[in-house]
Coordinates of C-alpha atoms and ligand atoms in Angstrom, one line a residue:
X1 CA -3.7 -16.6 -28.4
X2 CA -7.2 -16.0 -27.5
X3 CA -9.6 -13.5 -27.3
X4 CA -12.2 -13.7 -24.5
X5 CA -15.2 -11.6 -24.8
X6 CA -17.7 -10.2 -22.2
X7 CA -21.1 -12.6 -21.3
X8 CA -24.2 -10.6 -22.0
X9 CA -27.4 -12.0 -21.4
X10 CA -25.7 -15.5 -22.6
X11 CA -24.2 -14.4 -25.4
X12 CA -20.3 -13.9 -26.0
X13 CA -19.7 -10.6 -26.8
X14 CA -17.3 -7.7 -28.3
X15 CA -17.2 -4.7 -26.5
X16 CA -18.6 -1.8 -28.1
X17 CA -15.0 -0.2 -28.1
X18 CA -13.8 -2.4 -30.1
X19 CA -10.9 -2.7 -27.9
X20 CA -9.2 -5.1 -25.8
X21 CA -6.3 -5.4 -23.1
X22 CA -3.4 -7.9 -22.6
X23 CA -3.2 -10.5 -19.5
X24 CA 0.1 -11.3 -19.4
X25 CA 1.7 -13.6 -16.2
X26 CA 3.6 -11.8 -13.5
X27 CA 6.3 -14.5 -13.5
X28 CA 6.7 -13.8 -17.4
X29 CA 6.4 -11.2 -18.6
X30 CA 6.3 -12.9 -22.3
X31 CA 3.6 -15.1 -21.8
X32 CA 0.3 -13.8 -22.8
X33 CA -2.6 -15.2 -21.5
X34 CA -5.0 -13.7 -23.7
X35 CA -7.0 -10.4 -24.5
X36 CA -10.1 -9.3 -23.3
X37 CA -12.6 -6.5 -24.0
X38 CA -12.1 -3.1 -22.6
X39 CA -15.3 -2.5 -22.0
X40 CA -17.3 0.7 -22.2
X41 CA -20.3 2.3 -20.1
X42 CA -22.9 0.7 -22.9
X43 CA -21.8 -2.6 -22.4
X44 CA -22.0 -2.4 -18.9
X45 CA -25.6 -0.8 -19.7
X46 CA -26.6 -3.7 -21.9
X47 CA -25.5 -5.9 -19.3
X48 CA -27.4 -4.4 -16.8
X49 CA -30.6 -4.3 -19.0
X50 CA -30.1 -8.3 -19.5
X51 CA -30.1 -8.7 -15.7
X52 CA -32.7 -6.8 -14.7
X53 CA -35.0 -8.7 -17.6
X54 CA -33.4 -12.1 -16.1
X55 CA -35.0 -11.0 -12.5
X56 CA -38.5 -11.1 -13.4
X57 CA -38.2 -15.1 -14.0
X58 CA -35.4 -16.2 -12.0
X59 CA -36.5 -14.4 -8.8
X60 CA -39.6 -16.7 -9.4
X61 CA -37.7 -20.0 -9.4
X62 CA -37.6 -21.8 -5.8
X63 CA -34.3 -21.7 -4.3
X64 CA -34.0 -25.3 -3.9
X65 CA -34.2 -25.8 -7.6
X66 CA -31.6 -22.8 -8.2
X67 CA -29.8 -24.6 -5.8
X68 CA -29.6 -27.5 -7.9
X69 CA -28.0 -25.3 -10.7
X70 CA -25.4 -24.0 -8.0
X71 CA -24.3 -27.9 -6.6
X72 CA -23.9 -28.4 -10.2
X73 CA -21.6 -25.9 -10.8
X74 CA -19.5 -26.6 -7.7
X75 CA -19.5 -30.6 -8.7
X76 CA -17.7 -29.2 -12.5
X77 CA -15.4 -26.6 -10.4
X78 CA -13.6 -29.8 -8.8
X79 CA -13.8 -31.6 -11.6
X80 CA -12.0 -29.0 -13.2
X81 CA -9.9 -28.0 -10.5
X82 CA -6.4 -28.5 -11.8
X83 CA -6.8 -26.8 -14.8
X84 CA -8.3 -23.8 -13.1
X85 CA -5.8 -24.1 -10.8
X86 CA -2.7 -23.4 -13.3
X87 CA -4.6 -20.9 -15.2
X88 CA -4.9 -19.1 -12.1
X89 CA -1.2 -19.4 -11.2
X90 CA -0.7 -18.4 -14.6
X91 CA -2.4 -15.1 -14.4
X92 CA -1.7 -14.2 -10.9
X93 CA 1.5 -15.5 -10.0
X94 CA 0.6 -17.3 -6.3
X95 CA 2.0 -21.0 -6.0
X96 CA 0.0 -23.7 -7.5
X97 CA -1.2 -25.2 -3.8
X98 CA -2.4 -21.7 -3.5
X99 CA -4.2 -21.2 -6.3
X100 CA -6.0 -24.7 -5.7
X101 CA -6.6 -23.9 -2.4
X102 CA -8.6 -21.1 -3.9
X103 CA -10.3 -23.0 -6.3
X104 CA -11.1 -25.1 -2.9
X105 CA -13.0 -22.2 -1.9
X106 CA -14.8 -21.5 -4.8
X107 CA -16.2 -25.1 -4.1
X108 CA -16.7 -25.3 -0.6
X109 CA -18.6 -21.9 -0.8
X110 CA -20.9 -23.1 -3.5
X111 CA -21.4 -26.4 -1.8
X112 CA -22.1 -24.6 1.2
X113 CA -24.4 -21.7 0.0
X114 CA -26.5 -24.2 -2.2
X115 CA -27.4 -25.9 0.8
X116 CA -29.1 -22.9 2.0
X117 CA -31.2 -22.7 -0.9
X118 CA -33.2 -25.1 1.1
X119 CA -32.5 -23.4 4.3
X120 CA -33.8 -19.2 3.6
X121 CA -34.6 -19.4 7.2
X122 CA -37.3 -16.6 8.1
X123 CA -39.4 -15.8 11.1
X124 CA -42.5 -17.8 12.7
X125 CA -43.7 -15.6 15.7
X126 CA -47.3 -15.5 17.9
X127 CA -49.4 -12.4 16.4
X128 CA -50.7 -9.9 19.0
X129 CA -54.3 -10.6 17.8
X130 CA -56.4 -13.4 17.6
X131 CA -56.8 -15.5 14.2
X132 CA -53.9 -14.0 12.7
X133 CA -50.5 -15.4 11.4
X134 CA -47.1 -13.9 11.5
X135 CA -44.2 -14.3 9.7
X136 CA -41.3 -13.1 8.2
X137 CA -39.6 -14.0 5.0
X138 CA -36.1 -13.3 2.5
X139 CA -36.6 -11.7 -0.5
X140 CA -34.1 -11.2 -3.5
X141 CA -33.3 -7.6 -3.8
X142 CA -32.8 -7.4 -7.7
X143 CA -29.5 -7.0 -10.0
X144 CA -25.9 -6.9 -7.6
X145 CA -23.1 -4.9 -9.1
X146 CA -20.2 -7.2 -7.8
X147 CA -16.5 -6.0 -8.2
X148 CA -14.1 -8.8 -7.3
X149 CA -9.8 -8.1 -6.5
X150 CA -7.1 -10.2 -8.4
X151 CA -6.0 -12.0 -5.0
X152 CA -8.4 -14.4 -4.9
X153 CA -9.7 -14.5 -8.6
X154 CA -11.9 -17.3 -8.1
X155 CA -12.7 -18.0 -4.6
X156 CA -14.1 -14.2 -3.9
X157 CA -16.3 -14.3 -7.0
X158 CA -17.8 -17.6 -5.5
X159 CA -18.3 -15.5 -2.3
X160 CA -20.4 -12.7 -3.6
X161 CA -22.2 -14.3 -6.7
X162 CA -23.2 -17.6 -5.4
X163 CA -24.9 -16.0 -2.1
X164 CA -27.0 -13.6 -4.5
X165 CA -27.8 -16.2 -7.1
X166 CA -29.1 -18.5 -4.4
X167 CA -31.1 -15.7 -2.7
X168 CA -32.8 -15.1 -6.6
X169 CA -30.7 -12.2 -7.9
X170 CA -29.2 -11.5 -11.2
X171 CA -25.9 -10.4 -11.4
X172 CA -23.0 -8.5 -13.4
X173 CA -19.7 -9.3 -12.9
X174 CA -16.7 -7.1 -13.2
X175 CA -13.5 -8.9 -12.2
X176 CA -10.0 -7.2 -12.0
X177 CA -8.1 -6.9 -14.9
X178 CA -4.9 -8.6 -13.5
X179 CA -7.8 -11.5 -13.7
X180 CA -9.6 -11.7 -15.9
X181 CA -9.3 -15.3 -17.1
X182 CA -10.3 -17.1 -13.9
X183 CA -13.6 -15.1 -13.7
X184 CA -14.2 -16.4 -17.2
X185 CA -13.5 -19.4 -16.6
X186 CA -15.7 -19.5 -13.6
X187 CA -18.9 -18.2 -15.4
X188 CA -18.2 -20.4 -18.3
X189 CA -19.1 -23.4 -15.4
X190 CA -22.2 -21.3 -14.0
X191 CA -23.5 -20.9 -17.8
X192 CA -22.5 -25.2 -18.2
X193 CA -24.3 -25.7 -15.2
X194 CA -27.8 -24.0 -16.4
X195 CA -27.6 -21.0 -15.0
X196 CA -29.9 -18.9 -17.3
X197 CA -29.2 -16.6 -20.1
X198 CA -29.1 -13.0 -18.0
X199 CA -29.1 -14.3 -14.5
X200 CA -24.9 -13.6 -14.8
X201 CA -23.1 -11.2 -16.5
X202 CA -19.4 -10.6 -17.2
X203 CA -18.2 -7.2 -17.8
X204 CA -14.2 -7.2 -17.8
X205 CA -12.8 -3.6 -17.9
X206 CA -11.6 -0.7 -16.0
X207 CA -13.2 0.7 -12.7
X208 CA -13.5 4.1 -14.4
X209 CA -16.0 2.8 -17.2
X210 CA -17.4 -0.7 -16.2
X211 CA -16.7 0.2 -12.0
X212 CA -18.3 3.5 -12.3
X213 CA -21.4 2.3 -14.6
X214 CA -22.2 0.0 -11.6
X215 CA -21.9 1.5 -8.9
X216 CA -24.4 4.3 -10.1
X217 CA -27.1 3.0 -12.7
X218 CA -30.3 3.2 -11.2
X219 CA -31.1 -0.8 -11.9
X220 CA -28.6 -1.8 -9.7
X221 CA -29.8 -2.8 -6.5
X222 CA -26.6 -4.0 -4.4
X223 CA -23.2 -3.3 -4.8
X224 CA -20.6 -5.7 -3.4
X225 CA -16.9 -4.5 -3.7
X226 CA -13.6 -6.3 -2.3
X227 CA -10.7 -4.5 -2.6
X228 CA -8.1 -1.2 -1.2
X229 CA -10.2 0.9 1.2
X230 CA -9.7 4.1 -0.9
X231 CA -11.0 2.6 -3.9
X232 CA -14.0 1.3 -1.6
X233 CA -14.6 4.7 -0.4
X234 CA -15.1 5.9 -4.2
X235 CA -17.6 3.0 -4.8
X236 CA -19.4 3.5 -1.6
X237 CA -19.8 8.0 -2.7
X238 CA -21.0 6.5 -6.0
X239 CA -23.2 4.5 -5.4
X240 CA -24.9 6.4 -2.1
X241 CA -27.4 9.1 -4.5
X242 CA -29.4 5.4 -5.5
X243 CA -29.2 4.4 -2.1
X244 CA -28.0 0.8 -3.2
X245 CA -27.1 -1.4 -0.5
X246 CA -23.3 -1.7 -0.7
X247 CA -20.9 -4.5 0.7
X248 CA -17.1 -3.1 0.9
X249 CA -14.5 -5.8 1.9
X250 CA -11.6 -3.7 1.7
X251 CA -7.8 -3.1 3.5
X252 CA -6.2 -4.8 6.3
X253 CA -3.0 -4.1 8.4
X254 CA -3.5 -7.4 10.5
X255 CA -1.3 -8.2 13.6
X256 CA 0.1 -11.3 15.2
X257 CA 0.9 -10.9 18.8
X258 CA 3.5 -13.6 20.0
X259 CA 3.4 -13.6 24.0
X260 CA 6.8 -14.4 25.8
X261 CA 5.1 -18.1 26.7
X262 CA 4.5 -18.8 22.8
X263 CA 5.9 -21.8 21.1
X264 CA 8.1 -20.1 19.0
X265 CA 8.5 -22.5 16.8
X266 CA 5.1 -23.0 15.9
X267 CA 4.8 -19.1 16.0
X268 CA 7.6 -18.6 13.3
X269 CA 5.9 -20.7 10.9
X270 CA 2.9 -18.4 11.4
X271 CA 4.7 -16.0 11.2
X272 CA 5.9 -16.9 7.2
X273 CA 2.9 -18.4 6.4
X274 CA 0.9 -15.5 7.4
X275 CA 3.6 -12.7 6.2
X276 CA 4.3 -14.2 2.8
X277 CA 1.6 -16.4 1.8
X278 CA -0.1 -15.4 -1.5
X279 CA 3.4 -13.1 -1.8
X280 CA 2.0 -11.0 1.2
X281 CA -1.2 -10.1 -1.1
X282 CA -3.8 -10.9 1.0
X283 CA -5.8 -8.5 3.0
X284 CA -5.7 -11.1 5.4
X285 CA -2.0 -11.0 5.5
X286 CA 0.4 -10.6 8.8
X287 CA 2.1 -7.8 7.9
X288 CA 2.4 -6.8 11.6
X289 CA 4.4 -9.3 14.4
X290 CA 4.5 -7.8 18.2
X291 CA 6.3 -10.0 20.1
X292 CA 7.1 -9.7 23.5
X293 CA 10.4 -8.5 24.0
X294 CA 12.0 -11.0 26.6
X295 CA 11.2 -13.6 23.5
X296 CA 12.5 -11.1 20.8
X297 CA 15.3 -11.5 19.9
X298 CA 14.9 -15.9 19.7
X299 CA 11.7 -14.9 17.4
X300 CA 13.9 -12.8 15.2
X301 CA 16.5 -15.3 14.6
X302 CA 14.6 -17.7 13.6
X303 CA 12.1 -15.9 11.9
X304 CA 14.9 -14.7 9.7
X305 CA 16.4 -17.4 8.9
X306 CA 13.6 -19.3 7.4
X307 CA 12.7 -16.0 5.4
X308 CA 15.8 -15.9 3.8
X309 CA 15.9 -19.6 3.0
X310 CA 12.5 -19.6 1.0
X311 CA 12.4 -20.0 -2.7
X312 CA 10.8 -17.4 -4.6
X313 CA 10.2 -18.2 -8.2
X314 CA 7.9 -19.3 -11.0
X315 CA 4.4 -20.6 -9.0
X316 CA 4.0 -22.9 -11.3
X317 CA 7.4 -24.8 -10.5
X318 CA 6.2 -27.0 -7.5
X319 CA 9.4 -26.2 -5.4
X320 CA 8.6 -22.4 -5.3
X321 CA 7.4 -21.6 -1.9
X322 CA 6.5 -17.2 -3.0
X323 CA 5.3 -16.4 -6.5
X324 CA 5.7 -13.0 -8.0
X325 CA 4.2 -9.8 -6.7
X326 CA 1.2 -9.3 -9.1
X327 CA 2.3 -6.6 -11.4
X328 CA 4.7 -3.8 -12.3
X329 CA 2.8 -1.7 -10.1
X330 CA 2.4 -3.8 -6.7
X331 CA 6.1 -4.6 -6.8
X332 CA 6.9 -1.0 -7.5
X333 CA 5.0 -0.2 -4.0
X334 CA 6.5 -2.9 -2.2
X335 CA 10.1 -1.2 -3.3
X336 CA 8.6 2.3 -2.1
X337 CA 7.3 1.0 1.3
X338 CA 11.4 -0.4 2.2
X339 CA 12.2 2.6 0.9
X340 CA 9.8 4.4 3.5
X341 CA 11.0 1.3 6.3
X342 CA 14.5 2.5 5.4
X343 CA 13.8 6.2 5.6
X344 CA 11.8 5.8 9.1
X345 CA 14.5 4.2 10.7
X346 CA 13.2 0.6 10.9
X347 CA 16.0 -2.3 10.5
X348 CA 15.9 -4.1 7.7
X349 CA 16.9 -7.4 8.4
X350 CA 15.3 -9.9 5.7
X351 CA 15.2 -9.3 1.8
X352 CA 14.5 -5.5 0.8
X353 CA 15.7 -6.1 -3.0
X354 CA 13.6 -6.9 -6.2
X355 CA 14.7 -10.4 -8.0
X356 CA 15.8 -9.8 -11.6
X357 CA 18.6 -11.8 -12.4
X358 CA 18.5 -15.4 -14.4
X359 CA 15.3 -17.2 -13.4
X360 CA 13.7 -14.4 -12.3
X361 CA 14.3 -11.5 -15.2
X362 CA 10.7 -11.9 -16.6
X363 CA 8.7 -11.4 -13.9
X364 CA 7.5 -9.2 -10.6
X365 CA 10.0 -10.8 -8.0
X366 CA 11.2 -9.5 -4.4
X367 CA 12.4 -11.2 -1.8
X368 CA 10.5 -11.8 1.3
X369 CA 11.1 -8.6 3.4
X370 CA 11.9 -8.1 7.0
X371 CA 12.3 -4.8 9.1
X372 CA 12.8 -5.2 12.6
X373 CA 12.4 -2.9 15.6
X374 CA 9.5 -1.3 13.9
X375 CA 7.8 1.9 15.9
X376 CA 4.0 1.6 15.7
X377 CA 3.6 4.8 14.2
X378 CA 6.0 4.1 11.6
X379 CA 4.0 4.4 8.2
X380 CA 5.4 0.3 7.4
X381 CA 3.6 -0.6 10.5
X382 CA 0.0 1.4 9.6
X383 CA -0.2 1.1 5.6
X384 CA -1.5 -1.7 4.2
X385 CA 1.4 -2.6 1.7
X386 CA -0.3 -5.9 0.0
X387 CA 3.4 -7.3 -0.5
X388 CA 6.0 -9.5 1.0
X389 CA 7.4 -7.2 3.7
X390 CA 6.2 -7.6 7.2
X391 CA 7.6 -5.3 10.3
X392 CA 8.6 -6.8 13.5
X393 CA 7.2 -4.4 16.5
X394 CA 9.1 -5.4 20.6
X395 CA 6.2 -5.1 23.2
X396 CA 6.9 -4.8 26.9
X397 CA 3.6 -6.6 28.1
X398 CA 0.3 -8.6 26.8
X399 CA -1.1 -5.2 27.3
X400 CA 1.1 -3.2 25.2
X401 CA 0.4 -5.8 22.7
X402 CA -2.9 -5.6 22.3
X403 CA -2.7 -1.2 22.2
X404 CA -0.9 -1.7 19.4
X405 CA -2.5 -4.5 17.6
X406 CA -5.6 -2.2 17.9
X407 CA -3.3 1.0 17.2
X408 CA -4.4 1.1 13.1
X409 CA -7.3 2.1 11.3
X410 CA -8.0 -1.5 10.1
X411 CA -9.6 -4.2 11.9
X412 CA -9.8 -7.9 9.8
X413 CA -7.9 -10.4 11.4
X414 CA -5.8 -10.5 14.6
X415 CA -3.8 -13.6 15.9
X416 CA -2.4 -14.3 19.1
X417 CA 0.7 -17.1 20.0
X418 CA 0.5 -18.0 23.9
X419 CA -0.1 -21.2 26.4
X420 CA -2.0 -19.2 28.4
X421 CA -5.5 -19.5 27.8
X422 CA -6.5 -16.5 29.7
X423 CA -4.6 -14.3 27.6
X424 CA -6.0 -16.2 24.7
X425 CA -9.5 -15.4 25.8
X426 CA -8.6 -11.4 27.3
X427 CA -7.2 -10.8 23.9
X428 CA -10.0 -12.4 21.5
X429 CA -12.6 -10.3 23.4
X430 CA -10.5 -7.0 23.0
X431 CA -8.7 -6.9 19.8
X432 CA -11.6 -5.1 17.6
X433 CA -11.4 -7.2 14.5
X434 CA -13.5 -9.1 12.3
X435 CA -11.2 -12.6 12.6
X436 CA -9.3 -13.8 15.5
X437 CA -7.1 -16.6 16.0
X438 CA -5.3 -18.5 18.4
X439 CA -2.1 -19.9 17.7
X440 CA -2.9 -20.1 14.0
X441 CA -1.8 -16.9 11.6
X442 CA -4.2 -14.8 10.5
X443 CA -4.9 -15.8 7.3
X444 CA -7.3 -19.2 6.4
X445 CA -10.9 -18.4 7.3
X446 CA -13.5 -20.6 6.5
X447 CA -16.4 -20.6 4.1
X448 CA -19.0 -21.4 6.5
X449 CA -18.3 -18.7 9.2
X450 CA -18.7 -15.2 8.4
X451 CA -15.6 -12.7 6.9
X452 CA -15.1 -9.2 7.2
X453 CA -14.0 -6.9 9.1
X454 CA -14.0 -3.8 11.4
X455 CA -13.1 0.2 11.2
X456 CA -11.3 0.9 7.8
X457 CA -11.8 -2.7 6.7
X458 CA -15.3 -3.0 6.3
X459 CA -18.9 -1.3 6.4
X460 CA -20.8 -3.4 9.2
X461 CA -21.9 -6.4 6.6
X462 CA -20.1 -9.6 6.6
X463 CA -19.7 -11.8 3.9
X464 CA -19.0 -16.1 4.1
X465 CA -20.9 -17.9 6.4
X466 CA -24.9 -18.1 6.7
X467 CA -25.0 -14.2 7.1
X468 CA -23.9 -13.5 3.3
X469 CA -27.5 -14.0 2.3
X470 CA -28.0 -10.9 4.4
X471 CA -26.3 -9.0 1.9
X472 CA -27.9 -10.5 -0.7
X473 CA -31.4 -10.4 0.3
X474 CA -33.9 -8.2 2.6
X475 CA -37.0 -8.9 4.9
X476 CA -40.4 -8.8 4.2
X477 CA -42.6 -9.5 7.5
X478 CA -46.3 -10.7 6.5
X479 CA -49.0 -10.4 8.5
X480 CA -52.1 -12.7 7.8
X481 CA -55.4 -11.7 9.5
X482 CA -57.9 -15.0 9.1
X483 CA -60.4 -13.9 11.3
X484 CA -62.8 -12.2 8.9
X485 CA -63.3 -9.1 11.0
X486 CA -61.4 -5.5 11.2
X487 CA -58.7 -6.3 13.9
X488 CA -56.9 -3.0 15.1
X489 CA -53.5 -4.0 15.9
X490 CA -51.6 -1.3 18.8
X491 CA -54.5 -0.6 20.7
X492 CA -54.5 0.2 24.4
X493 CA -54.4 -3.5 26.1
X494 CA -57.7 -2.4 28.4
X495 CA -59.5 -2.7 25.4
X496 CA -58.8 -6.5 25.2
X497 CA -61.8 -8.8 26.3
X498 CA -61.4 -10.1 29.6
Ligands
UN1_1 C1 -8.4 -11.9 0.9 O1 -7.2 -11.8 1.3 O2 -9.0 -11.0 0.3 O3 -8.7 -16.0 5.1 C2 -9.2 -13.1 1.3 C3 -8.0 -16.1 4.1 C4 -8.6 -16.5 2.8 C5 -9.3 -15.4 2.2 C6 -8.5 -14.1 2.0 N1 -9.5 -17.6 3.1 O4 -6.8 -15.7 4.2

């Protein structure tokens, strides 16, 4: 069994604690991973201190040649991507063509972002006065404090660090402690790849120490943070005294409206795709399904049925279809929330019971959860639950539907199921959401468009795409005045020559 330790200014190192904790996998409970450090506010410090040193070189070094570090790195991540793959599953519990489908991320987004080390874009605009050039330009910012979820252990690091790396930041790294070993294993490939000694940090640990060190020392610059919109709302009153700029990718309660011209079919396999996916962990997840009620009760049926009839089990085992929920804790919610559907008076018609016989003793198992004839005020159908439970809400029009898919305080992803391009277009302009899709579910953006979302999801920045480097950097306009003379910029226009 190993023991990982923290990456400090390129050395493997022991927290000052002296302590570590266990990462054990969700499907089995008596397989241990490994231990890693339970880190303290010092070594966060020391961390910080390494990055900020880092900064004075590598902001220097032209993004196309940091870029070169960063295609590196993504060529090694598919190289490797098997392996990271099942240590992934291992530590997290989603099914193995899940897990590589986030290590797929983790590739495509570094791919993608290197290529804009060559393409920092800035601004080339006509001065007001004669003889004089202006432009604007992206600078790095300085050390990001970047706080990554278990859900997608690999693929959202890739999100926040590469953007910042490629933009000439340093970085520290604190990754969930459900996941800890994907995040090493990710760094390990930035530090094989040349990425300088201090340029990234990994600080594993709890948000109270390592979290809370971040978010407030005065040498951090940005803050990015994915993860439960209460816990963003702690990072974002830490860290607002320093006036870092702060990224929060946080909750999502995302709907999937299926119009009475849907093909149902098509629907009801984004309807379990999207529901129980990733175990229902995503915050991308449809945990919401308004369906118009003259196609109701056909969408139910179905919908049921195939619930019921997938396999839940060990991700590993390539005929599970739904891993485990990812700890005592998230399966203990999920049990509360269908206690709360029960109590509500929403019908349960799919699952509703933990797994803990034979196969499924060890681990965090439920089966996939259904309530139908949901209220939209019910608590199931508002709280984000981040399990395998979705609630099935009637509608009575295309207009109801769209109230109530804009009837919570979240606002990532939205999907509508229809034939009717009209409706498709109506509803894409008026659901207020980050992510919209059109007879697709609502989970599977792409690297190369921008993610996030709006109200209680997100705090105006989006992350993905060519707009991450917003985040990660900040404009500085120049003004070049080659004329040899005192020009006076803003001056009454009658005062130009004729
Ligand atoms: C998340 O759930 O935190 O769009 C991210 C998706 C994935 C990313 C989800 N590409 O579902």
């Amino acid at each position: 069994m190993t023991t990982y330790r923290n990456l400090i200014d390129g050395v493997w190192s022991d927290s000052d604690s002296g302590e570590t904790f266990e990462n054990r996998n969700p499907a089995d409970r008596d397989d241990l991973i490994g231990r890693f450090q339970k880190s303290t506010r010092s070594d966060v410090q020391r961390a910080i201190d390494a990055a900020h040193r880092a900064y004075a070189s590598w902001r220097l070094v032209p993004a196309p040649r940091r870029a070169e570090l960063l295609f590196r790195a993504a060529q090694l991540i598919a190289e490797r991507k098997d392996a990271l793959a099942r240590d992934m599953t291992r530590e997290m519990g989603k099914v193995l063509a899940e897990t590589r489908g986030d290590v797929q991320e983790a590739i495509d987004m570094t791919f993608f972002i290197a290529g804009e080390g060559r393409r920092q874009y800035g601004q080339t605009v006509p001065s007001e006065l004669p003889d004089k050039f202006a432009m604007s330009i992206r600078q790095p910012i300085g050390v990001c404090g970047i706080i990554t979820p278990w859900n997608f252990p690999m693929a959202i690091p890739s999100w926040k660090i590469i953007p910042a790396l490629v933009c000439g930041n340093t970085v520290v790294l604190k990754p969930a402690m459900l996941t800890p070993l994907s995040a090493v294993n990710f760094v390990e490939i930035l530090v094989e790849a040349g990425i300088p000694s201090g340029v990234v940090n990994l600080v594993t640990g709890g948000g109270e120490d390592v979290g809370a060190e971040l978010t407030t020392a005065p040498q951090v610059s940005v803050v990015s943070f994915t993860g439960s919109t209460t816990v963003g709302r702690t990072v974002a009153l830490s860290a607002a005294p320093s006036f870092k700029k702060v990224h929060l990718e946080m909750g999502g309660k995302n709907v999937i409206m299926i119009m009475e011209d849907a093909n149902l079919d098509l629907a009801v396999d984004g309807c379990l795709w999207g529901g129980f996916g990733t175990t229902g962990q995503r915050c991308t997840a449809a945990s919401r399904v308004v369906v118009h009620e003259n196609v109701y009760r056909a969408f139910l049926d179905r919908f049921v049925a195939r619930a019921r009839g997938l396999t839940v089990g060990d991700g590993l085992d390539p005929s599970v279809q739904m891993g485990p929920s990812v700890s005592q804790a998230q399966l203990d919610t999920v049990m509360r929330y269908v206690e709360i559907g029960r109590s509500e008076g929403a019908r349960l018609v799919a699952g509703g019971h933990p797994l803990t016989a034979g196969a499924h003793a060890k681990g965090y198992f439920h089966e996939p959860t259904i309530f139908a004839d949901v209220a939209p005020t019910m608590r199931i159908a508002q709280e984000e639950i981040f399990g395998p439970v979705v609630s099935v809400i009637p509608c009575t029009s295309f207009d109801d539907a769209i109230r109530i898919g804009n009837g919570v305080q979240y606002g990532l992803s939205a999907s509508i199921y229809t034939q009717d391009v009209n409706k498709a277009f109506a509803a894409m302009r008026d659901l207020y959401t980050g992510i919209f899709y059109v007879n697709a579910p609502t989970i599977g953006a792409e690297v190369h468009l921008p993610f996030g979302g709006t109200k209680s999801t997100g705090n105006g920045h989006r992350e993905a795409g060519t707009v991450a480097l917003d985040v990660f950097s900040e404009w500085k306009s120049v003004y070049i005045d080659f004329s040899g003379r005192l020009q006076r910029a803003q001056i009454d226009t009658t005062e130009l020559p004729a």
